Structures are given as structure tokens and as C-alpha cells.
Amino acid sequence: MRLLHVRDSVSVFAALGDETRLQIVARLCKEGPASIVRLSEGFAMSRQAITKHLHVLEGAGLVRGSRPGRESVWELLPERLDVARASLDQISAEWDAALGRLKDFVEK
Amino acid sequence: MRLLHVRDSVSVFAALGDETRLQIVARLCKEGPASIVRLSEGFAMSRQAITKHLHVLEGAGLVRGSRPGRESVWELLPERLDVARASLDQISAEWDAALGRLKDFVEK
DNA sequence: ACCATATGCAACCTCTTGGTTGCAAGATGG
DNA sequence: CCATCTTGCAACCAAGAGGTTGCATATGGT
């Protein structure tokens, strides 16, 4: 169950490991749900490029799109950020545990 | 200063967004510093592939290598994980702020 | 001095990524 | 109904990522 989290977090990290996508996440976060055209206005690249990035984010579960009418609106799913956070915390916890073991070893 | 953090965190996310590299980080964390041959024993790929991954991690500041003698030993730099954590926290904080504004808007 | 070990370097290969363009097609508003 | 707006789809492309192999080089132990 723990290892599944780690596996899962890889896709989240990979999705956030691109400047454009991280900016998309930040914008969706600050400005709320937005359509593709509105989102692409903020970037110096084509609408289709933004669409591809949205699909990557969707694949990582970070974002969800719906289509009421002719425009597709995308919103952030902030719960998925916790997966990455949990992974970081797990690594840090194991690091601390390793330090503890080292300390025990030195003192004995 | 804040935006520099965000820019910086992209490289950390990208470095962690690969299963092999995340496993390397986990191993360095649990088992402490290790040489390249010792690290590559755990993976089904060549030593050079591991070396490349270590250089990517080094580029993100997550890992540091030294060479005492004939083997090069690599260790984790856990402080860099805080950069990613800070970025996640910033996004979450802005999300909460956005929810707060929405609540104000609805109530007024 | 010699041999085994550990690494670095460089060339090479394949598949993916991030981006483009062009065109077709489904809503919308007058 | 028509013009417009927004999107989806597909083909295409250059560059980078991830991996391999072969060879050169430095270090350590005997």
C-alpha cells in the first residue's frame, strides 16, 4: 500500500516537473476553473500545446475537465497534491530514521 | 524571490518524476551513501544508466557525489526536498485563499 | 609490477516529449 | 440559417531522455 503511493507519486512529480504545467496548476489554483482558450492566453504557445499539457495533468489526476456547451472547462484537483506531499514526507521520515540508526551505532 | 522558488522546484519535480530516480533517492535515504556499482546492483539496467540518473539528481541539487579513492560515493541532500514541499504548500495555500474569496463572494 | 575493480567518456540508438499546423466539427447568437 | 467561436483530431517535426556498448583510465591490493 505504501509502495503503491510511491509508484503513483511518480506521475504527479513528472506532471509537475514542467514549467508550463506548473504554471497551469498555479493559474487554475489562483483564478479558478478556466476554458482552454482563456488558459492559453497567458502562454506564448498554441492552444493545442496547452491542451496536451492539460491531458498530462489529467493523467496524473491533478486536473479534471468538463464540457458544458462548446467550451471545455478545467479545474484543479488539489487532493492529488497530497500524494506528492506524502511521498516527500515518507522519504524525509526514512531519512530521519536512518539518522537515528546512525546515531545509535555511533554511541554504542 | 517566491517565483524563483517555483522555477527552482520544477527541476526537483522533474528529477523525482522518474521511477528509477525516485527509487535511487529512496535507497540513498534508507541505506545511506553508496557507490555507483553498489547502487546499480539493485536495478535491471547498466551502470552508466544509473550514472546518468545520478547526474540528473545532482543537477536538481538532490544528491552530491564525492570520490575518495577509486569509487565515487553519492549521498542524498534532503534539504532540497523542502523546495518541492514549499512549492506544494504554496499552491495549497493559494487554493485555500481562492476558496476563501469564493466564500466571501457567495456570502455577500 | 600486475591484475582486478570502479569509474568516466563518447558514440550511438530508439522512443517520448513538447511543439507546430491544417482541417473538420459541434455549440451559440443574431 | 449563417457566421463565429471553441474545441478535437491527425500528421508531422526537432530535440531530448533514457538506455546501450566499447574503450580508456585511475586506484587498490597482492
mmCIF file of N, CA and C (backbone and C1' of nucleotides) in Angstrom, chain C residues 3-30:
data_model
loop_
_atom_site.group_PDB
_atom_site.id
_atom_site.type_symbol
_atom_site.label_atom_id
_atom_site.label_comp_id
_atom_site.label_asym_id
_atom_site.label_seq_id
_atom_site.Cartn_x
_atom_site.Cartn_y
_atom_site.Cartn_z
ATOM 1 P P DC C 3 49.252 -9.492 -15.368
ATOM 2 O "O5'" DC C 3 47.855 -9.673 -14.639
ATOM 3 C "C5'" DC C 3 47.826 -10.262 -13.328
ATOM 4 C "C4'" DC C 3 46.578 -9.825 -12.587
ATOM 5 C "C3'" DC C 3 45.331 -9.691 -13.468
ATOM 6 O "O3'" DC C 3 44.259 -10.309 -12.790
ATOM 7 C "C1'" DC C 3 45.682 -7.683 -12.282
ATOM 8 P P DA C 4 42.875 -10.588 -13.550
ATOM 9 O "O5'" DA C 4 41.853 -9.925 -12.535
ATOM 10 C "C5'" DA C 4 42.059 -10.106 -11.129
ATOM 11 C "C4'" DA C 4 41.339 -9.018 -10.368
ATOM 12 C "C3'" DA C 4 39.919 -8.751 -10.887
ATOM 13 O "O3'" DA C 4 39.054 -8.616 -9.776
ATOM 14 C "C1'" DA C 4 41.184 -6.751 -10.928
ATOM 15 P P DT C 5 37.502 -8.425 -10.024
ATOM 16 O "O5'" DT C 5 37.308 -6.905 -9.599
ATOM 17 C "C5'" DT C 5 37.962 -6.430 -8.435
ATOM 18 C "C4'" DT C 5 37.715 -4.948 -8.278
ATOM 19 C "C3'" DT C 5 36.302 -4.501 -8.677
ATOM 20 O "O3'" DT C 5 35.830 -3.623 -7.674
ATOM 21 C "C1'" DT C 5 37.909 -3.204 -9.816
ATOM 22 P P DA C 6 34.372 -3.026 -7.744
ATOM 23 O "O5'" DA C 6 34.689 -1.588 -8.339
ATOM 24 C "C5'" DA C 6 35.389 -0.632 -7.539
ATOM 25 C "C4'" DA C 6 35.182 0.751 -8.128
ATOM 26 C "C3'" DA C 6 33.748 0.995 -8.609
ATOM 27 O "O3'" DA C 6 33.299 2.246 -8.113
ATOM 28 C "C1'" DA C 6 35.295 1.266 -10.410
ATOM 29 P P DT C 7 31.912 2.843 -8.643
ATOM 30 O "O5'" DT C 7 32.419 3.794 -9.814
ATOM 31 C "C5'" DT C 7 33.414 4.769 -9.527
ATOM 32 C "C4'" DT C 7 33.998 5.345 -10.790
ATOM 33 C "C3'" DT C 7 33.010 6.117 -11.655
ATOM 34 O "O3'" DT C 7 33.205 7.495 -11.439
ATOM 35 C "C1'" DT C 7 34.597 4.840 -12.931
ATOM 36 P P DG C 8 32.306 8.522 -12.232
ATOM 37 O "O5'" DG C 8 33.094 8.784 -13.594
ATOM 38 C "C5'" DG C 8 34.463 9.143 -13.539
ATOM 39 C "C4'" DG C 8 34.957 9.458 -14.946
ATOM 40 C "C3'" DG C 8 34.013 10.307 -15.793
ATOM 41 O "O3'" DG C 8 34.775 11.275 -16.494
ATOM 42 C "C1'" DG C 8 34.444 8.243 -16.895
ATOM 43 P P DC C 9 34.071 12.419 -17.331
ATOM 44 O "O5'" DC C 9 34.182 11.906 -18.832
ATOM 45 C "C5'" DC C 9 35.400 11.285 -19.246
ATOM 46 C "C4'" DC C 9 35.313 10.864 -20.696
ATOM 47 C "C3'" DC C 9 34.317 11.663 -21.539
ATOM 48 O "O3'" DC C 9 34.936 11.973 -22.767
ATOM 49 C "C1'" DC C 9 33.822 9.369 -21.689
ATOM 50 P P DA C 10 34.251 13.082 -23.738
ATOM 51 O "O5'" DA C 10 33.795 12.183 -24.956
ATOM 52 C "C5'" DA C 10 34.613 11.077 -25.342
ATOM 53 C "C4'" DA C 10 33.899 10.250 -26.384
ATOM 54 C "C3'" DA C 10 32.835 11.012 -27.182
ATOM 55 O "O3'" DA C 10 32.941 10.627 -28.530
ATOM 56 C "C1'" DA C 10 31.877 9.111 -26.204
ATOM 57 P P DA C 11 32.160 11.450 -29.668
ATOM 58 O "O5'" DA C 11 31.447 10.251 -30.445
ATOM 59 C "C5'" DA C 11 32.177 9.034 -30.645
ATOM 60 C "C4'" DA C 11 31.199 7.909 -30.899
ATOM 61 C "C3'" DA C 11 30.055 8.289 -31.844
ATOM 62 O "O3'" DA C 11 29.961 7.313 -32.869
ATOM 63 C "C1'" DA C 11 29.217 7.323 -29.850
ATOM 64 P P DC C 12 29.014 7.527 -34.146
ATOM 65 O "O5'" DC C 12 27.718 6.713 -33.723
ATOM 66 C "C5'" DC C 12 27.872 5.368 -33.261
ATOM 67 C "C4'" DC C 12 26.604 4.929 -32.602
ATOM 68 C "C3'" DC C 12 25.322 5.321 -33.341
ATOM 69 O "O3'" DC C 12 24.782 4.176 -33.969
ATOM 70 C "C1'" DC C 12 25.135 5.504 -30.965
ATOM 71 P P DC C 13 23.530 4.365 -34.993
ATOM 72 O "O5'" DC C 13 22.310 3.928 -34.082
ATOM 73 C "C5'" DC C 13 22.419 2.765 -33.260
ATOM 74 C "C4'" DC C 13 21.186 2.656 -32.383
ATOM 75 C "C3'" DC C 13 19.907 3.110 -33.083
ATOM 76 O "O3'" DC C 13 18.965 2.054 -33.086
ATOM 77 C "C1'" DC C 13 20.135 4.132 -30.940
ATOM 78 P P DT C 14 17.639 2.171 -33.988
ATOM 79 O "O5'" DT C 14 16.512 2.375 -32.888
ATOM 80 C "C5'" DT C 14 16.585 1.609 -31.687
ATOM 81 C "C4'" DT C 14 15.575 2.133 -30.687
ATOM 82 C "C3'" DT C 14 14.228 2.528 -31.292
ATOM 83 O "O3'" DT C 14 13.228 2.099 -30.388
ATOM 84 C "C1'" DT C 14 15.145 4.358 -30.131
ATOM 85 P P DC C 15 11.701 2.012 -30.844
ATOM 86 O "O5'" DC C 15 11.022 2.933 -29.739
ATOM 87 C "C5'" DC C 15 11.529 2.848 -28.410
ATOM 88 C "C4'" DC C 15 11.033 4.015 -27.589
ATOM 89 C "C3'" DC C 15 9.608 4.460 -27.936
ATOM 90 O "O3'" DC C 15 8.980 4.723 -26.702
ATOM 91 C "C1'" DC C 15 11.101 6.277 -28.161
ATOM 92 P P DT C 16 7.427 5.146 -26.671
ATOM 93 O "O5'" DT C 16 7.570 6.587 -26.025
ATOM 94 C "C5'" DT C 16 8.477 6.734 -24.934
ATOM 95 C "C4'" DT C 16 8.683 8.190 -24.610
ATOM 96 C "C3'" DT C 16 7.396 9.025 -24.528
ATOM 97 O "O3'" DT C 16 7.473 9.774 -23.333
ATOM 98 C "C1'" DT C 16 8.948 10.045 -26.000
ATOM 99 P P DT C 17 6.226 10.611 -22.807
ATOM 100 O "O5'" DT C 17 6.769 12.109 -22.839
ATOM 101 C "C5'" DT C 17 8.125 12.345 -23.175
ATOM 102 C "C4'" DT C 17 8.409 13.831 -23.316
ATOM 103 C "C3'" DT C 17 7.233 14.779 -23.137
ATOM 104 O "O3'" DT C 17 7.736 15.979 -22.606
ATOM 105 C "C1'" DT C 17 8.034 14.946 -25.354
ATOM 106 P P DG C 18 6.795 17.043 -21.929
ATOM 107 O "O5'" DG C 18 6.866 18.290 -22.911
ATOM 108 C "C5'" DG C 18 8.133 18.829 -23.253
ATOM 109 C "C4'" DG C 18 7.981 19.698 -24.479
ATOM 110 C "C3'" DG C 18 6.741 20.601 -24.476
ATOM 111 O "O3'" DG C 18 7.125 21.911 -24.831
ATOM 112 C "C1'" DG C 18 6.828 19.336 -26.448
ATOM 113 P P DG C 19 6.026 23.064 -24.696
ATOM 114 O "O5'" DG C 19 5.594 23.329 -26.208
ATOM 115 C "C5'" DG C 19 6.533 23.874 -27.113
ATOM 116 C "C4'" DG C 19 6.234 23.493 -28.545
ATOM 117 C "C3'" DG C 19 4.903 23.957 -29.128
ATOM 118 O "O3'" DG C 19 4.941 25.319 -29.528
ATOM 119 C "C1'" DG C 19 5.649 21.846 -30.008
ATOM 120 P P DT C 20 3.628 25.966 -30.192
ATOM 121 O "O5'" DT C 20 3.654 25.452 -31.700
ATOM 122 C "C5'" DT C 20 4.788 25.714 -32.527
ATOM 123 C "C4'" DT C 20 4.604 25.032 -33.880
ATOM 124 C "C3'" DT C 20 3.331 25.465 -34.595
ATOM 125 O "O3'" DT C 20 3.644 26.492 -35.532
ATOM 126 C "C1'" DT C 20 3.599 23.074 -34.638
ATOM 127 P P DT C 21 2.479 27.353 -36.155
ATOM 128 O "O5'" DT C 21 1.790 26.351 -37.186
ATOM 129 C "C5'" DT C 21 2.543 25.813 -38.270
ATOM 130 C "C4'" DT C 21 1.666 24.863 -39.069
ATOM 131 C "C3'" DT C 21 0.363 25.498 -39.562
ATOM 132 O "O3'" DT C 21 0.333 25.459 -40.983
ATOM 133 C "C1'" DT C 21 -0.030 23.378 -38.496
ATOM 134 P P DG C 22 -0.808 26.236 -41.772
ATOM 135 O "O5'" DG C 22 -1.860 25.067 -42.015
ATOM 136 C "C5'" DG C 22 -1.387 23.786 -42.405
ATOM 137 C "C4'" DG C 22 -2.557 22.841 -42.600
ATOM 138 C "C3'" DG C 22 -3.850 23.512 -43.058
ATOM 139 O "O3'" DG C 22 -4.487 22.692 -44.038
ATOM 140 C "C1'" DG C 22 -4.230 22.374 -41.020
ATOM 141 P P DC C 23 -5.801 23.233 -44.783
ATOM 142 O "O5'" DC C 23 -6.950 22.343 -44.134
ATOM 143 C "C5'" DC C 23 -6.726 20.935 -44.012
ATOM 144 C "C4'" DC C 23 -7.784 20.308 -43.145
ATOM 145 C "C3'" DC C 23 -9.212 20.796 -43.431
ATOM 146 O "O3'" DC C 23 -10.066 19.677 -43.519
ATOM 147 C "C1'" DC C 23 -8.747 20.925 -41.140
ATOM 148 P P DA C 24 -11.550 19.846 -44.111
ATOM 149 O "O5'" DA C 24 -12.389 19.086 -42.997
ATOM 150 C "C5'" DA C 24 -11.885 17.867 -42.450
ATOM 151 C "C4'" DA C 24 -12.630 17.540 -41.171
ATOM 152 C "C3'" DA C 24 -14.139 17.739 -41.254
ATOM 153 O "O3'" DA C 24 -14.778 16.686 -40.551
ATOM 154 C "C1'" DA C 24 -13.252 19.079 -39.525
ATOM 155 P P DA C 25 -16.343 16.527 -40.577
ATOM 156 O "O5'" DA C 25 -16.734 17.123 -39.165
ATOM 157 C "C5'" DA C 25 -16.140 16.566 -38.001
ATOM 158 C "C4'" DA C 25 -16.708 17.240 -36.787
ATOM 159 C "C3'" DA C 25 -18.195 17.578 -36.897
ATOM 160 O "O3'" DA C 25 -18.790 17.350 -35.648
ATOM 161 C "C1'" DA C 25 -16.986 19.510 -36.406
ATOM 162 P P DG C 26 -20.303 16.975 -35.484
ATOM 163 O "O5'" DG C 26 -20.698 17.677 -34.115
ATOM 164 C "C5'" DG C 26 -19.882 17.409 -32.984
ATOM 165 C "C4'" DG C 26 -19.997 18.552 -32.008
ATOM 166 C "C3'" DG C 26 -21.429 19.000 -31.728
ATOM 167 O "O3'" DG C 26 -21.495 19.283 -30.347
ATOM 168 C "C1'" DG C 26 -20.164 20.828 -32.524
ATOM 169 P P DA C 27 -22.784 19.666 -29.608
ATOM 170 O "O5'" DA C 27 -22.497 21.219 -29.504
ATOM 171 C "C5'" DA C 27 -23.477 22.047 -28.966
ATOM 172 C "C4'" DA C 27 -22.768 23.254 -28.397
ATOM 173 C "C3'" DA C 27 -23.765 24.361 -28.085
ATOM 174 O "O3'" DA C 27 -23.304 25.139 -27.020
ATOM 175 C "C1'" DA C 27 -22.370 24.989 -29.909
ATOM 176 P P DT C 28 -24.378 25.929 -26.197
ATOM 177 O "O5'" DT C 28 -23.822 27.423 -26.397
ATOM 178 C "C5'" DT C 28 -23.091 27.704 -27.609
ATOM 179 C "C4'" DT C 28 -23.167 29.174 -27.909
ATOM 180 C "C3'" DT C 28 -24.542 29.806 -27.653
ATOM 181 O "O3'" DT C 28 -24.346 31.161 -27.352
ATOM 182 C "C1'" DT C 28 -24.091 29.858 -29.950
ATOM 183 P P DG C 29 -25.472 32.009 -26.593
ATOM 184 O "O5'" DG C 29 -25.384 33.403 -27.340
ATOM 185 C "C5'" DG C 29 -24.240 33.701 -28.176
ATOM 186 C "C4'" DG C 29 -24.622 34.692 -29.257
ATOM 187 C "C3'" DG C 29 -25.951 35.414 -29.025
ATOM 188 O "O3'" DG C 29 -25.826 36.731 -29.528
ATOM 189 C "C1'" DG C 29 -26.086 34.158 -31.014
ATOM 190 P P DG C 30 -26.996 37.802 -29.240
ATOM 191 O "O5'" DG C 30 -27.466 38.186 -30.708
ATOM 192 C "C5'" DG C 30 -26.539 38.895 -31.529
ATOM 193 C "C4'" DG C 30 -26.886 38.760 -32.998
ATOM 194 C "C3'" DG C 30 -28.177 39.476 -33.414
ATOM 195 O "O3'" DG C 30 -27.918 40.259 -34.557
ATOM 196 C "C1'" DG C 30 -28.216 37.230 -34.159
#
